[in-house]
PDB file of N, CA, C and O in Angstrom:
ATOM      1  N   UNK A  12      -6.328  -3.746 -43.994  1.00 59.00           N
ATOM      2  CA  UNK A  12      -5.063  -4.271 -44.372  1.00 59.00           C
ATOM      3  C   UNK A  12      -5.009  -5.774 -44.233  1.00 59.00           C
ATOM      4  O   UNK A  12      -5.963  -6.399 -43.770  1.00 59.00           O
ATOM      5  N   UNK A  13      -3.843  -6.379 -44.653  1.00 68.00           N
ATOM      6  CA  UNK A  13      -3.836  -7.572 -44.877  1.00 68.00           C
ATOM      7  C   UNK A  13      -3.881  -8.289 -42.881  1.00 68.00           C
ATOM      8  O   UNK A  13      -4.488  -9.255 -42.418  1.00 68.00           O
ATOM      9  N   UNK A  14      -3.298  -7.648 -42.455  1.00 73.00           N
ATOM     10  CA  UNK A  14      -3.120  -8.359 -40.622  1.00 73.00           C
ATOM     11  C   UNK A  14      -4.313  -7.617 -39.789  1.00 73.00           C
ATOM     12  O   UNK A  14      -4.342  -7.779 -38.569  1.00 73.00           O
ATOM     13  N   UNK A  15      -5.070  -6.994 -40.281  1.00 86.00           N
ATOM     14  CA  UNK A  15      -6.092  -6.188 -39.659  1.00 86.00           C
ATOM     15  C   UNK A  15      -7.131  -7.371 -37.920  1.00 86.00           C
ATOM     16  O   UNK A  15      -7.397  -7.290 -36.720  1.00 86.00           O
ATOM     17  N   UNK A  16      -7.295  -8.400 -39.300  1.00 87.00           N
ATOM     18  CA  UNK A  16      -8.035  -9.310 -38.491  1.00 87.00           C
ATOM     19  C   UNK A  16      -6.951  -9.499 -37.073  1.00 87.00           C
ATOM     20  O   UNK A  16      -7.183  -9.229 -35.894  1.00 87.00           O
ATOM     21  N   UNK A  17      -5.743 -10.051 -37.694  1.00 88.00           N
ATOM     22  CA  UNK A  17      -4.932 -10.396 -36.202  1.00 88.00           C
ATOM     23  C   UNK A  17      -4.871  -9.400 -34.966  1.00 88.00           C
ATOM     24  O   UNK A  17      -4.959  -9.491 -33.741  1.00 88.00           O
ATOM     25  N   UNK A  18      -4.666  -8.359 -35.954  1.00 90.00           N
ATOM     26  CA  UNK A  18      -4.464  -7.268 -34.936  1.00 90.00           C
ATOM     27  C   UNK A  18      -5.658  -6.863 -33.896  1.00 90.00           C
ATOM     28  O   UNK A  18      -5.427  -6.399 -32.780  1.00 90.00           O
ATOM     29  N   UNK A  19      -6.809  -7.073 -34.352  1.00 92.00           N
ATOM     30  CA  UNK A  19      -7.988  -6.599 -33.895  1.00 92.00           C
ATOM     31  C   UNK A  19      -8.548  -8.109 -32.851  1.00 92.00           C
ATOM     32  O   UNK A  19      -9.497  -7.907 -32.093  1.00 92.00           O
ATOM     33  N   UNK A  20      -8.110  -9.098 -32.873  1.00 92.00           N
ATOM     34  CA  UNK A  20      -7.710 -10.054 -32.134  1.00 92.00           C
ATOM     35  C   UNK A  20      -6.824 -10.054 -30.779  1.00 92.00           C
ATOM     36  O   UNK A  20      -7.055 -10.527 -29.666  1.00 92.00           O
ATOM     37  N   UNK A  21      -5.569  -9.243 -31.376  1.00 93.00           N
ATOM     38  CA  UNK A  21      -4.876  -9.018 -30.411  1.00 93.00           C
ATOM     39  C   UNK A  21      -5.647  -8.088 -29.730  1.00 93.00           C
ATOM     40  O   UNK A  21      -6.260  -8.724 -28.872  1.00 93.00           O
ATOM     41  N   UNK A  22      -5.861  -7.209 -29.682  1.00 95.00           N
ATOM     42  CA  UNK A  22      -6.387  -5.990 -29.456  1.00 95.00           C
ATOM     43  C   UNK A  22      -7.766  -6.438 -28.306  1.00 95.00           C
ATOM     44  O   UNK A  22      -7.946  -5.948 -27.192  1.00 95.00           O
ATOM     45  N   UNK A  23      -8.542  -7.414 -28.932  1.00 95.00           N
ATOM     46  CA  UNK A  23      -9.473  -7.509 -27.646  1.00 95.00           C
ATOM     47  C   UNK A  23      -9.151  -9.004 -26.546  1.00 95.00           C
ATOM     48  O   UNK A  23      -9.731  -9.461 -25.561  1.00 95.00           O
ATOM     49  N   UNK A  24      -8.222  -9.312 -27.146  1.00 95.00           N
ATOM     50  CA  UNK A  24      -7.192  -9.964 -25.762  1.00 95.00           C
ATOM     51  C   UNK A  24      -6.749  -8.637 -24.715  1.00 95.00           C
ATOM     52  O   UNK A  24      -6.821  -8.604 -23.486  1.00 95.00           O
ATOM     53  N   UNK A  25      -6.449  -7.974 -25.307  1.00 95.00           N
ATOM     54  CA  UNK A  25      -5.099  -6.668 -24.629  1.00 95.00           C
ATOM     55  C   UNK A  25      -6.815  -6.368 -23.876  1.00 95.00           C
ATOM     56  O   UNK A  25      -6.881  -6.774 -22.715  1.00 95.00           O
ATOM     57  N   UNK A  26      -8.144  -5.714 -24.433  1.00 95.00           N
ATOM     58  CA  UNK A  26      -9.157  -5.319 -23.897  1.00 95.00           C
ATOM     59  C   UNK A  26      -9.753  -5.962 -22.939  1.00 95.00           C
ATOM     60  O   UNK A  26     -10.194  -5.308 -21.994  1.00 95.00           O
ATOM     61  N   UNK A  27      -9.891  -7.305 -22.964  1.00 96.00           N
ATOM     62  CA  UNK A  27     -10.409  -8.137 -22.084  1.00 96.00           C
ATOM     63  C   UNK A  27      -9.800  -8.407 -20.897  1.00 96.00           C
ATOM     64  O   UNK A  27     -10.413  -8.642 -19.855  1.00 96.00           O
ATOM     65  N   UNK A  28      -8.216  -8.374 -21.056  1.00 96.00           N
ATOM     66  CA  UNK A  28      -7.746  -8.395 -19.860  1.00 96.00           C
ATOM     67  C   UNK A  28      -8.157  -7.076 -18.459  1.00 96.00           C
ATOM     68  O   UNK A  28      -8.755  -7.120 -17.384  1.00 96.00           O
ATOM     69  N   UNK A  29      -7.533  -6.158 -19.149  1.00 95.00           N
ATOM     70  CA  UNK A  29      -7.997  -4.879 -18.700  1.00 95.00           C
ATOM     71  C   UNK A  29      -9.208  -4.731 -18.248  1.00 95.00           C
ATOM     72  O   UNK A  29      -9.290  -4.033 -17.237  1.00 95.00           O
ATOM     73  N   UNK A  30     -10.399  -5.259 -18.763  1.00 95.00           N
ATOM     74  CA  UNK A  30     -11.624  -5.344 -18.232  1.00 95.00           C
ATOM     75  C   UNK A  30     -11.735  -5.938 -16.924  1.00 95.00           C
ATOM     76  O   UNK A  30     -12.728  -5.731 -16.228  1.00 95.00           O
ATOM     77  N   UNK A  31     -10.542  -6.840 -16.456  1.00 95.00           N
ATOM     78  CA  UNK A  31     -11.068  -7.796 -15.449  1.00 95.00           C
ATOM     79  C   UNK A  31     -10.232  -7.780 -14.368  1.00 95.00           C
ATOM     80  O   UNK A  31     -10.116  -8.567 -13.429  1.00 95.00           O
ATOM     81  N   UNK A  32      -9.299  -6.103 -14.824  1.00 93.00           N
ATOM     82  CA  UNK A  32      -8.575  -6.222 -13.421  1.00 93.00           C
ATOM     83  C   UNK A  32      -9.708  -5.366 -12.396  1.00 93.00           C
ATOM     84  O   UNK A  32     -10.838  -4.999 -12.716  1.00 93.00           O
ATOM     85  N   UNK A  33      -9.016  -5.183 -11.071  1.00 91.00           N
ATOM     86  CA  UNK A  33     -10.133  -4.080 -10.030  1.00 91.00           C
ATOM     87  C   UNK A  33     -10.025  -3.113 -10.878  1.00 91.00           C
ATOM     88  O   UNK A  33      -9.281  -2.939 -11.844  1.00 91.00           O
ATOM     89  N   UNK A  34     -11.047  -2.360 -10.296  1.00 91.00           N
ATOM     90  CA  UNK A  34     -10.974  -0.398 -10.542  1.00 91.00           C
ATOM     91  C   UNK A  34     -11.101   0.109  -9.060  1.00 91.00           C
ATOM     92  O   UNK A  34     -11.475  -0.543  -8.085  1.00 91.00           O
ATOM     93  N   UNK A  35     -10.702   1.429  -9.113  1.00 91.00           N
ATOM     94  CA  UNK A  35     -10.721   2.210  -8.188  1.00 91.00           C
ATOM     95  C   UNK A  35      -9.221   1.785  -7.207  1.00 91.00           C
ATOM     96  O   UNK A  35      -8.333   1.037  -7.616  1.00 91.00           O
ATOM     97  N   UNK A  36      -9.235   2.355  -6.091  1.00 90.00           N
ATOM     98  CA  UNK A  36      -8.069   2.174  -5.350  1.00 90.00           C
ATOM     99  C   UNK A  36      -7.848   0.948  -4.693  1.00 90.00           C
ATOM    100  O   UNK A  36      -8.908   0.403  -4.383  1.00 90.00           O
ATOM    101  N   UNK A  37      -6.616   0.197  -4.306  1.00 86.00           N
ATOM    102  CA  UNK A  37      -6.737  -0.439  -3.762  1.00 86.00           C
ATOM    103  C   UNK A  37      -6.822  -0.790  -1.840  1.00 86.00           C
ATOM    104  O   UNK A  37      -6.061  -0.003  -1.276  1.00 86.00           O
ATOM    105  N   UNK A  38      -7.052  -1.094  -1.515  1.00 85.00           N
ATOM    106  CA  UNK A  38      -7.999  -1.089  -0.085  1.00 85.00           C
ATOM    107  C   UNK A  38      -6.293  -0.957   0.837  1.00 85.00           C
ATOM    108  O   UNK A  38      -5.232  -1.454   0.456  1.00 85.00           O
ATOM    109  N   UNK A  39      -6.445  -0.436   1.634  1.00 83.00           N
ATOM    110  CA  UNK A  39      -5.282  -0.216   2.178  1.00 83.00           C
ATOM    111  C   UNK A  39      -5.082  -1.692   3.643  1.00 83.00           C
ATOM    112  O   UNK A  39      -5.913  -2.134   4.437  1.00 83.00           O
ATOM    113  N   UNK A  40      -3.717  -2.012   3.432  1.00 83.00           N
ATOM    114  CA  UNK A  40      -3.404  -3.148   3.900  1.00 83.00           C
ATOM    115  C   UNK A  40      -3.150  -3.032   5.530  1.00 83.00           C
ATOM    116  O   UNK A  40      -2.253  -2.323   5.986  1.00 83.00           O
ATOM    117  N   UNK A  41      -3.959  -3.733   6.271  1.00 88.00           N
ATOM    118  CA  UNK A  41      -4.139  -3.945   7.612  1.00 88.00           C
ATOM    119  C   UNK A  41      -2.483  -4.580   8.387  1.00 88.00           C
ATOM    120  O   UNK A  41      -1.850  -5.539   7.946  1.00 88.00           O
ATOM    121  N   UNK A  42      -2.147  -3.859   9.417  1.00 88.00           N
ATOM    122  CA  UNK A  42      -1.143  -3.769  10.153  1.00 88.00           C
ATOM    123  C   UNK A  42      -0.394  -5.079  10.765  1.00 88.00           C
ATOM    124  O   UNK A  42      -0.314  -4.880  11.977  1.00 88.00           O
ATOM    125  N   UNK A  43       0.083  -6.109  10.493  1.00 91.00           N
ATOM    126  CA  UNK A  43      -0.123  -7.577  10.689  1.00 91.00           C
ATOM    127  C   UNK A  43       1.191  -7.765  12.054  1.00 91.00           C
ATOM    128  O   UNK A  43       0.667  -8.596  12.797  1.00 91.00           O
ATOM    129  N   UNK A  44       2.204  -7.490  12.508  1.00 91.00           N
ATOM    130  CA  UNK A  44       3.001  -7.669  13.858  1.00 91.00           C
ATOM    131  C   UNK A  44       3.030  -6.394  14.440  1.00 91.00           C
ATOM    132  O   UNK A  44       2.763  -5.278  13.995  1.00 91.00           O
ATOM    133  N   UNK A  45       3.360  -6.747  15.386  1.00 90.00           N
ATOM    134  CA  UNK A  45       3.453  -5.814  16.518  1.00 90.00           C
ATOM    135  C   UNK A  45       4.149  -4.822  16.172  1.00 90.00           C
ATOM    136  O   UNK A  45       3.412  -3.854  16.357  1.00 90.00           O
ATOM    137  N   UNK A  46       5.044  -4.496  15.812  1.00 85.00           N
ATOM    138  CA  UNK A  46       6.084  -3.356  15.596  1.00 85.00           C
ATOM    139  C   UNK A  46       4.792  -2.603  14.523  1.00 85.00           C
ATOM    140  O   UNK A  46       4.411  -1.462  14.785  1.00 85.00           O
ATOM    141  N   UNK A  47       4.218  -3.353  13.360  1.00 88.00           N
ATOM    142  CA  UNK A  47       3.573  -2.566  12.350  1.00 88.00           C
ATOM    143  C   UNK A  47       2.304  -1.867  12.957  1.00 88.00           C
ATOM    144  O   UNK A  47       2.001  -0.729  12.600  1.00 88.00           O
ATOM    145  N   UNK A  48       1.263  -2.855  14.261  1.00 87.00           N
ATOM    146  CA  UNK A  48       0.271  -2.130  14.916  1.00 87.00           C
ATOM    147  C   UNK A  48       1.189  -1.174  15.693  1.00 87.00           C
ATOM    148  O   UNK A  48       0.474  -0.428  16.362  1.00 87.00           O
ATOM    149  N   UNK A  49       2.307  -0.943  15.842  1.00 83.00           N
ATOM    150  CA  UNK A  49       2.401   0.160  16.840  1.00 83.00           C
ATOM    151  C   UNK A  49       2.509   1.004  16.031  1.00 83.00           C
ATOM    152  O   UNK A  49       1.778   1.975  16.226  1.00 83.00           O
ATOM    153  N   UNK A  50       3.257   1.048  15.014  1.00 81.00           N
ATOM    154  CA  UNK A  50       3.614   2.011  13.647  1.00 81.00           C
ATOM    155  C   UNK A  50       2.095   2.867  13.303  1.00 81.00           C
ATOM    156  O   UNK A  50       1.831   4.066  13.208  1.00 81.00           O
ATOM    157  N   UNK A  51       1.564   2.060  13.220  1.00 82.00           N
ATOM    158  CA  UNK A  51       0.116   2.380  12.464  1.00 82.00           C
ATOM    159  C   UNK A  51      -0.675   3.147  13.422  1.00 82.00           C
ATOM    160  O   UNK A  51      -1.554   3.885  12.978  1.00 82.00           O
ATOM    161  N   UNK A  52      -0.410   3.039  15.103  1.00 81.00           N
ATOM    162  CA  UNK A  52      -1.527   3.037  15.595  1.00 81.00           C
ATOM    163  C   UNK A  52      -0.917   4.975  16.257  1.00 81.00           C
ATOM    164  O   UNK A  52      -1.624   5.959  16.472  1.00 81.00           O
ATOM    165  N   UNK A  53       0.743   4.796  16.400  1.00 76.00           N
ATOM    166  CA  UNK A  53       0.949   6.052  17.153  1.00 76.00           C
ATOM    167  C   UNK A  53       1.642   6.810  15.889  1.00 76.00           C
ATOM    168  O   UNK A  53       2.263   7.785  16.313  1.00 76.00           O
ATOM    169  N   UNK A  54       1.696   6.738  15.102  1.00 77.00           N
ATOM    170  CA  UNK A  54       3.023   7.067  13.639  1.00 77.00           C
ATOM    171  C   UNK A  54       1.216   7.565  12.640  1.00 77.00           C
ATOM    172  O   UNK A  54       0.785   8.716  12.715  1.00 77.00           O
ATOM    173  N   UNK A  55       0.595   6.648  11.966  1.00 75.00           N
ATOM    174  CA  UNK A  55      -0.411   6.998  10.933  1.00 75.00           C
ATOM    175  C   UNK A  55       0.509   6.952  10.057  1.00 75.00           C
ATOM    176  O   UNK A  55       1.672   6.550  10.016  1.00 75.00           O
ATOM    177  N   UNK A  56      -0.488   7.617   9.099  1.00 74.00           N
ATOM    178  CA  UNK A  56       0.285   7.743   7.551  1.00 74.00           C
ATOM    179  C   UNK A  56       1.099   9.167   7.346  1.00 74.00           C
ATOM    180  O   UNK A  56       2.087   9.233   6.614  1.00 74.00           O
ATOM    181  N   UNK A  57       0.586  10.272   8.057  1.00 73.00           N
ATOM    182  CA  UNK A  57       1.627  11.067   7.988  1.00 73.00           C
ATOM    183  C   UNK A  57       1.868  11.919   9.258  1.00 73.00           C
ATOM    184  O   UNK A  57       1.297  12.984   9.491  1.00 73.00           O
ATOM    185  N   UNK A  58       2.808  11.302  10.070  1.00 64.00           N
ATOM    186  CA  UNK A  58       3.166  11.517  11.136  1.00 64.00           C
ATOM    187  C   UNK A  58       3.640  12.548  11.365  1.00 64.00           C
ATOM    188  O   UNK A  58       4.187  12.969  10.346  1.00 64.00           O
ATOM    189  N   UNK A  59       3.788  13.611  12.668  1.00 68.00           N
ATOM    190  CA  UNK A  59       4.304  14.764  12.445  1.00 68.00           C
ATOM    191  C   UNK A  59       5.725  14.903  13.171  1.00 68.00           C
ATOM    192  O   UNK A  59       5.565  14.602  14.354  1.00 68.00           O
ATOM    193  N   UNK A  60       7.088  15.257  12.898  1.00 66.00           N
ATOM    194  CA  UNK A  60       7.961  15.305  13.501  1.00 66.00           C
ATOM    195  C   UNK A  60       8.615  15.381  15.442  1.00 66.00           C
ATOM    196  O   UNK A  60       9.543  14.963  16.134  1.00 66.00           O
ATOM    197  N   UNK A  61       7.483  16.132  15.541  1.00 67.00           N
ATOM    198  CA  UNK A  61       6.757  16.273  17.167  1.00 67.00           C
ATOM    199  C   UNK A  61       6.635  14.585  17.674  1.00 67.00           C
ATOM    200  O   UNK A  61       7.508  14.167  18.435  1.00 67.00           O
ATOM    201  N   UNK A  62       5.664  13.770  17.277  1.00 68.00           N
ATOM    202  CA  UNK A  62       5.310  12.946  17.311  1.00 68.00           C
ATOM    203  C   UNK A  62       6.608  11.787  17.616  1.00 68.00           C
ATOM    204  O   UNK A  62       7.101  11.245  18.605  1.00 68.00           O
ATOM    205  N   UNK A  63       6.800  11.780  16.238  1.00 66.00           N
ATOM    206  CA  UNK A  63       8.090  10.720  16.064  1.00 66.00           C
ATOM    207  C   UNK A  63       8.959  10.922  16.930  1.00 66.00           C
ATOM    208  O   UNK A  63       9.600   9.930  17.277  1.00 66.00           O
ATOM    209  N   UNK A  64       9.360  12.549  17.723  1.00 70.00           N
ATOM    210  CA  UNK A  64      10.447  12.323  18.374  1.00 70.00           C
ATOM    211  C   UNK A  64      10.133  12.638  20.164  1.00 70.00           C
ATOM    212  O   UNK A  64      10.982  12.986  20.984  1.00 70.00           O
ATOM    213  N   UNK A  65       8.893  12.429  20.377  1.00 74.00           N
ATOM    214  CA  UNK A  65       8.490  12.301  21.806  1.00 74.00           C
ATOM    215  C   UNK A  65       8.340  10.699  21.439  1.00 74.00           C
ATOM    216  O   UNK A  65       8.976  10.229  22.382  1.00 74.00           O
ATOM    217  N   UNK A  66       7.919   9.613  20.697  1.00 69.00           N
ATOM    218  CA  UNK A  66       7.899   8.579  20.879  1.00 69.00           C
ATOM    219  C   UNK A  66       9.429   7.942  20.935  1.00 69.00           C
ATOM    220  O   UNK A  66       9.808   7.230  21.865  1.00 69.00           O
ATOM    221  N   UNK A  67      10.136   8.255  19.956  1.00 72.00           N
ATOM    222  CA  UNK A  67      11.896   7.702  19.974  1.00 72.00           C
ATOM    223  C   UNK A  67      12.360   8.065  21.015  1.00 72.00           C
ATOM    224  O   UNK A  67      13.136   7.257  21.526  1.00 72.00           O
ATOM    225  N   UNK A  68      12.096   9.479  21.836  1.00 74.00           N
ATOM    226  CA  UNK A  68      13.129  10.010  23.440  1.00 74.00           C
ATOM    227  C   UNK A  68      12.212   9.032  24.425  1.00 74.00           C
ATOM    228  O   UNK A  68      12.888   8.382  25.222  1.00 74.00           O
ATOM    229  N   UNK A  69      10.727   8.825  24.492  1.00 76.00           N
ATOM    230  CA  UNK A  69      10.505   7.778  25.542  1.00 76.00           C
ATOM    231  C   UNK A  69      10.835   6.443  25.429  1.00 76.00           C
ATOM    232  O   UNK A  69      11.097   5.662  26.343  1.00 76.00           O
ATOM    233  N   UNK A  70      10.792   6.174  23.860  1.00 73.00           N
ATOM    234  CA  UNK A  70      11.236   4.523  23.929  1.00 73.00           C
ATOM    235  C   UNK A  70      12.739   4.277  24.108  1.00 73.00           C
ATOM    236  O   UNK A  70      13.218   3.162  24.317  1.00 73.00           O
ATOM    237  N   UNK A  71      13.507   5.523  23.997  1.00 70.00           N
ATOM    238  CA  UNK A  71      14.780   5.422  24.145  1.00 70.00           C
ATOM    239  C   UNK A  71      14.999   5.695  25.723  1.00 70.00           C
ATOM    240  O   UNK A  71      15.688   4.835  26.272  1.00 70.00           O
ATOM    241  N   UNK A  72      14.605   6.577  26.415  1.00 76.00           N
ATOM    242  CA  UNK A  72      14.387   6.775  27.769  1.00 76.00           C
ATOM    243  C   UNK A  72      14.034   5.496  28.717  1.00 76.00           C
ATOM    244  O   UNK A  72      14.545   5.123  29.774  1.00 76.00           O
ATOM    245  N   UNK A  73      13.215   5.089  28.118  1.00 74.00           N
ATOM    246  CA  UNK A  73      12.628   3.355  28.965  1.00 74.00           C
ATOM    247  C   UNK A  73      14.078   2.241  28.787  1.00 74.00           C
ATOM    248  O   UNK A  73      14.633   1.596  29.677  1.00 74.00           O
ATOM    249  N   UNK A  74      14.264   2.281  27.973  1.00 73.00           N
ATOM    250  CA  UNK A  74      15.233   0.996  27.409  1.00 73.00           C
ATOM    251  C   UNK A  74      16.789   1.550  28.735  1.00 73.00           C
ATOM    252  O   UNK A  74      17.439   0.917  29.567  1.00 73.00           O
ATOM    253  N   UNK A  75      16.792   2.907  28.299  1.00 67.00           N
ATOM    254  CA  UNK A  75      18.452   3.083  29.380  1.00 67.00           C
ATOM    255  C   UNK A  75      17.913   3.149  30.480  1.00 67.00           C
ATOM    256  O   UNK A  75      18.598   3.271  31.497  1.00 67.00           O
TER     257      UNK A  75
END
């Protein structure tokens, strides 16, 4: 067609970009203040209800 060329221009702009982002997952982000190393270190990624609420009754227990 008459815009073929443009299009196929556009097209390996749109390709090239894509080529040059990462692949695969991205790296999971390290714990940076204190509140987040504690999060990370007694919490994890999927914490179990048990967990969360023996840590909230002692940190709430210490504080009164």
């Amino acid at each position: 067609g008459i815009g073929a060329a443009q299009d196929a221009a556009r097209m390996e702009r749109v390709v090239s970009f894509y080529e040059k982002l990462p692949r695969g997952r991205r790296p999971d982000e390290q714990p940076k203040g204190l509140f987040e190393r504690y999060q990370a270190r007694y919490f994890g990624k999927n914490p179990s209800a048990a967990r969360k609420n023996t840590h909230s009754a002692s940190s709430y227990s210490s504080i009164l």
